[in-house]
């Protein structure tokens, strides 16, 4: 299989790699006996959760649960327009090269390699886009991609930013930043800072993802990774292009950075032409994100059932595709009509 190179190099450090072939998760799961019935086991094979898996629970847990049972969210026109703008922004900071993968270790090798590329870009350009990030939430392995990390001045702090597209060419009201967006950004910061502090156990990652850290990458990826052999003077020949060595570089490189700013940014682009509308900012709240993640992790682990929306947010049910069959909503309607009947009997 040939390498498929595309995109225009912007600078020598910034070259990211995409997967030419995702190894089928279903295929690798076929030998696994699924014992647990938690959403983590049922929908994510007890391996990896995504940052959005946590953040999207903030809208309506029940809706997220139904959506997972239905096989995931369908791509909308707005989502397609958003992806196009994200791709264009990414190509402004690095090119994208597609290379083939043969093993699951290759697949994760590319993800971790892209972390290094992102950190090199931060180091040289004070800015990177689509930075892969990972870590643990209540023992669950979480992976995500930060839209942008940047710094205005060398002395400043790293600002973590998420890009949203808007149909209207002006900023929304500050109060309109959705809780899901806030939790998404707060979780990015939590994971980013944890990696900077070196608070990560690589062995648990390999176990959780069922990866062999010592398996050599396939030739295409191995040739790219070998450039890191130059980092250990005199040990070039000993350098093995595998996950264990790649992760060592990831962890070391994170250690060179300072913690990110407590101020988080939501940047808005106009959906029609991708032009910049401006940004809104909010502050990181440690207590808020910790209690939110603890509650969300209980859902993923199957320690509690998902909740529907509270009565004051019942308007969400009006635009929900699962409204007709939603048990939560039907039970609330039943409770309400029982209350009304009881009230009518009293009066
Ligand atoms: Fe949530 Fe309402 Fe939809 Fe049920 S109908 S899933 S409670 S938004």
XYZ file of C-alpha atoms and ligand atoms in Angstrom:
355
model
C 0.000 0.000 0.000
C 1.436 3.419 -0.943
C 1.594 6.467 1.260
C -1.031 8.982 0.373
C 0.469 12.425 0.951
C -1.718 15.467 0.738
C -1.705 19.060 1.904
C 0.902 21.795 1.719
C 3.711 21.852 4.296
C 3.493 25.014 6.389
C 6.618 24.442 8.436
C 9.041 21.610 8.913
C 7.711 20.581 12.318
C 4.064 20.555 11.520
C 3.124 17.407 9.727
C 0.283 15.373 11.081
C -0.761 11.912 10.089
C -4.156 10.482 9.444
C -5.171 6.868 9.463
C -5.559 5.306 6.063
C -7.313 2.314 7.515
C -8.849 2.118 10.962
C -8.443 -1.377 12.385
C -11.915 -2.677 13.052
C -12.734 -2.440 16.772
C -15.487 -4.991 16.236
C -12.924 -7.369 14.823
C -10.612 -6.985 17.819
C -13.528 -7.381 20.225
C -14.713 -10.605 18.709
C -12.652 -12.753 21.065
C -13.568 -10.766 24.169
C -16.223 -12.070 26.484
C -18.396 -9.101 27.386
C -19.366 -9.527 31.017
C -20.328 -6.026 32.025
C -23.401 -4.333 30.726
C -22.425 -0.786 31.624
C -22.651 1.846 28.838
C -18.826 1.867 28.912
C -18.792 -1.854 28.088
C -21.802 -1.846 25.784
C -20.996 1.192 23.662
C -17.234 1.624 24.003
C -15.988 -1.949 24.488
C -14.571 -1.028 27.961
C -11.690 0.737 26.206
C -11.825 4.414 25.376
C -14.332 7.156 26.084
C -14.173 10.479 24.300
C -14.312 13.944 25.860
C -17.592 14.484 24.031
C -18.971 11.308 25.676
C -18.781 13.214 28.946
C -19.671 16.692 27.682
C -22.776 15.703 25.730
C -24.405 14.216 28.848
C -24.932 17.817 29.985
C -27.708 18.379 27.420
C -29.787 15.354 28.366
C -28.352 12.058 29.614
C -31.387 10.157 28.434
C -31.026 11.578 24.919
C -27.354 10.644 24.837
C -28.261 7.132 25.972
C -30.942 6.735 23.303
C -28.583 8.108 20.710
C -25.921 5.541 21.662
C -28.491 2.755 21.483
C -29.459 3.997 18.011
C -25.838 3.731 16.895
C -24.673 7.319 17.452
C -25.605 10.775 16.250
C -26.409 11.264 12.560
C -24.261 13.837 10.795
C -26.215 17.013 10.088
C -25.616 19.740 7.502
C -24.398 22.074 10.259
C -21.959 19.405 11.500
C -20.595 18.957 7.960
C -20.141 22.728 7.588
C -18.391 22.815 10.992
C -16.017 19.982 10.020
C -15.097 21.773 6.791
C -14.155 24.934 8.687
C -12.182 22.912 11.258
C -10.227 21.193 8.456
C -9.434 24.498 6.789
C -8.196 25.956 10.078
C -6.041 22.905 10.742
C -4.399 23.134 7.329
C -3.313 26.679 8.201
C -0.932 25.301 10.846
C 0.179 21.975 9.376
C -0.327 19.691 6.446
C -1.996 16.299 6.758
C -0.486 13.112 5.407
C -2.418 9.871 5.153
C -0.458 6.715 5.904
C -1.559 3.078 6.123
C -1.921 1.245 9.424
C -1.770 -2.480 9.943
C -2.171 -2.946 13.683
C -4.038 -1.282 16.527
C -0.622 -0.271 17.872
C -0.078 1.676 14.601
C -3.444 3.325 15.033
C -2.607 4.574 18.537
C 0.966 5.317 17.491
C -0.344 7.864 15.001
C -2.554 9.480 17.629
C 0.366 9.801 20.062
C 2.727 10.941 17.322
C 0.272 13.720 16.528
C 0.492 14.811 20.178
C 4.242 15.320 19.712
C 3.684 17.265 16.482
C 1.169 19.490 18.286
C 3.563 20.157 21.168
C 6.404 20.977 18.749
C 4.114 23.484 17.090
C 3.299 25.005 20.487
C 6.996 25.262 21.216
C 7.904 26.961 17.947
C 4.749 28.781 16.838
C 3.021 29.300 20.227
C -0.056 27.790 18.706
C -1.417 24.457 17.593
C -4.710 23.074 16.334
C -6.394 19.682 16.776
C -4.120 18.613 19.634
C -4.901 15.050 20.774
C -5.285 14.809 24.548
C -5.844 11.874 26.890
C -5.975 10.770 30.505
C -8.276 9.225 33.061
C -11.590 10.164 34.628
C -12.486 7.885 37.557
C -10.288 5.132 36.072
C -11.947 5.444 32.658
C -9.539 6.180 29.798
C -10.560 9.357 27.971
C -9.331 10.690 24.653
C -10.133 13.971 22.923
C -8.883 16.552 20.455
C -8.484 20.164 21.554
C -9.427 22.580 18.764
C -6.720 25.070 19.634
C -4.061 25.815 22.229
C -2.239 29.099 21.901
C -0.346 31.852 23.614
C -0.363 35.532 22.731
C 3.073 36.259 24.238
C 6.020 34.120 25.278
C 5.478 35.101 28.928
C 1.765 34.412 28.861
C -0.284 31.341 29.656
C -1.579 28.656 27.319
C -5.177 29.304 26.410
C -7.331 26.321 25.516
C -9.960 27.142 22.955
C -12.870 25.444 21.221
C -14.190 26.573 17.834
C -17.926 26.742 17.227
C -19.682 27.688 14.020
C -22.710 29.988 13.987
C -25.452 30.605 11.469
C -25.606 34.271 12.503
C -22.565 36.537 12.024
C -22.459 37.925 15.564
C -21.511 36.665 19.011
C -24.169 35.032 21.192
C -24.899 36.308 24.674
C -22.393 35.111 27.307
C -25.205 33.212 29.062
C -25.746 31.189 25.849
C -22.512 29.225 26.198
C -23.904 25.731 26.625
C -22.955 23.753 29.755
C -21.767 20.959 27.423
C -19.255 23.374 25.828
C -18.044 24.526 29.246
C -17.591 20.960 30.498
C -15.834 19.996 27.276
C -13.303 22.814 27.655
C -12.861 22.258 31.386
C -12.162 18.575 30.776
C -9.601 19.465 28.083
C -7.821 21.696 30.578
C -7.938 19.038 33.287
C -6.377 16.438 30.958
C -3.818 18.892 29.533
C -2.636 19.981 32.998
C -2.523 16.393 34.281
C -0.177 15.465 31.421
C 2.010 18.486 32.139
C 2.275 17.341 35.746
C 3.185 13.837 34.565
C 0.136 12.371 36.307
C -0.366 9.504 33.885
C 0.272 5.769 34.150
C 1.185 4.527 30.678
C 0.964 0.847 31.682
C -2.712 1.249 32.543
C -3.319 2.827 29.122
C -1.779 -0.192 27.380
C -3.804 -2.568 29.539
C -7.037 -0.675 29.022
C -6.580 -0.423 25.259
C -5.187 -3.965 25.089
C -2.070 -2.822 23.282
C 1.384 -4.341 23.146
C 3.702 -1.365 23.858
C 6.751 -3.283 22.627
C 5.373 -4.265 19.242
C 7.303 -2.501 16.479
C 5.196 -0.224 14.310
C 4.585 -1.147 10.678
C 7.281 0.072 8.305
C 5.639 3.335 7.139
C 5.005 4.574 10.652
C 8.271 3.125 11.989
C 10.237 5.187 9.433
C 8.552 8.358 10.645
C 9.017 7.540 14.340
C 12.703 6.701 13.863
C 13.507 10.405 13.683
C 13.206 10.415 17.474
C 16.157 8.015 17.684
C 18.334 11.094 17.175
C 17.204 12.387 20.550
C 19.286 9.832 22.434
C 22.829 10.558 21.298
C 24.725 7.368 20.544
C 21.628 5.240 20.924
C 20.184 5.751 17.453
C 20.571 2.098 16.525
C 18.938 0.897 19.754
C 15.841 3.033 19.329
C 12.817 0.822 18.761
C 9.875 2.500 17.032
C 7.109 1.273 19.321
C 4.429 2.671 21.619
C 6.551 2.465 24.758
C 9.282 4.685 23.307
C 6.819 7.013 21.632
C 4.900 7.503 24.875
C 8.143 8.277 26.723
C 8.669 11.183 24.308
C 5.054 12.336 24.697
C 5.366 12.409 28.504
C 8.790 14.159 28.382
C 7.538 16.790 25.950
C 4.485 17.609 28.053
C 6.819 18.079 31.010
C 8.410 21.099 29.256
C 5.183 23.118 29.390
C 3.423 25.129 32.037
C -0.157 24.601 33.168
C -2.843 26.198 31.028
C -4.773 29.334 31.858
C -7.907 29.188 34.014
C -9.624 31.302 31.374
C -11.147 29.164 28.632
C -12.124 30.440 25.202
C -15.038 29.686 22.890
C -14.195 31.058 19.456
C -17.009 31.540 16.932
C -16.761 31.317 13.142
C -19.446 32.315 10.680
C -20.803 29.125 9.142
C -21.355 30.718 5.734
C -17.750 31.732 4.972
C -15.670 30.618 7.978
C -14.822 34.213 8.947
C -13.998 34.990 12.560
C -16.858 36.410 14.640
C -14.975 36.718 17.920
C -14.635 34.893 21.225
C -16.343 34.505 24.573
C -14.425 33.535 27.717
C -15.289 31.874 31.002
C -13.393 30.683 34.077
C -12.432 27.117 34.933
C -14.224 25.820 38.052
C -12.435 22.865 39.618
C -15.288 21.886 41.970
C -17.860 22.120 39.214
C -15.998 19.937 36.716
C -14.969 17.408 39.383
C -18.517 16.823 40.592
C -19.821 16.750 36.999
C -17.239 14.126 35.975
C -17.886 12.015 39.068
C -21.603 11.959 38.293
C -21.028 11.268 34.586
C -18.548 8.461 35.297
C -21.227 6.731 37.403
C -23.470 6.657 34.339
C -20.709 5.260 32.115
C -19.814 2.604 34.673
C -23.438 1.566 34.958
C -23.649 2.617 38.626
C -26.776 4.667 37.896
C -29.354 5.045 35.158
C -29.410 8.133 32.903
C -31.593 11.102 33.877
C -33.872 12.999 31.531
C -34.206 16.769 31.632
C -35.648 18.596 34.666
C -39.128 20.081 34.213
C -37.754 23.607 33.626
C -35.840 22.277 30.615
C -38.807 20.374 29.163
C -38.544 22.583 26.063
C -35.651 20.341 24.997
C -38.154 17.491 24.598
C -39.967 19.515 21.900
C -36.941 19.257 19.634
C -35.870 15.744 20.634
C -36.045 12.944 18.086
C -36.664 10.390 20.879
C -39.556 12.279 22.497
C -42.313 9.913 21.341
C -40.779 6.877 23.050
C -38.800 8.498 25.862
C -39.580 6.682 29.123
C -38.481 9.641 31.226
C -40.790 12.033 29.410
C -43.732 9.601 29.418
C -43.285 8.986 33.161
C -43.158 12.736 33.840
C -46.369 13.254 31.843
C -48.007 10.424 33.835
C -46.844 11.890 37.174
C -48.095 15.323 36.157
C -51.528 14.103 35.127
C -51.820 12.100 38.395
C -50.994 15.253 40.360
C -53.567 17.226 38.384
C -56.221 14.573 39.068
C -55.400 14.533 42.788
C -55.600 18.345 42.877
C -58.943 18.293 41.075
C -60.295 15.816 43.646
C -59.218 18.070 46.547
C -60.633 21.305 45.073
Fe -34.311 13.906 27.084
Fe -36.701 14.960 26.755
Fe -35.495 13.724 24.745
Fe -36.411 12.346 26.801
S -37.617 13.521 25.345
S -34.481 12.077 25.797
S -36.018 13.735 28.506
S -34.828 15.602 25.745
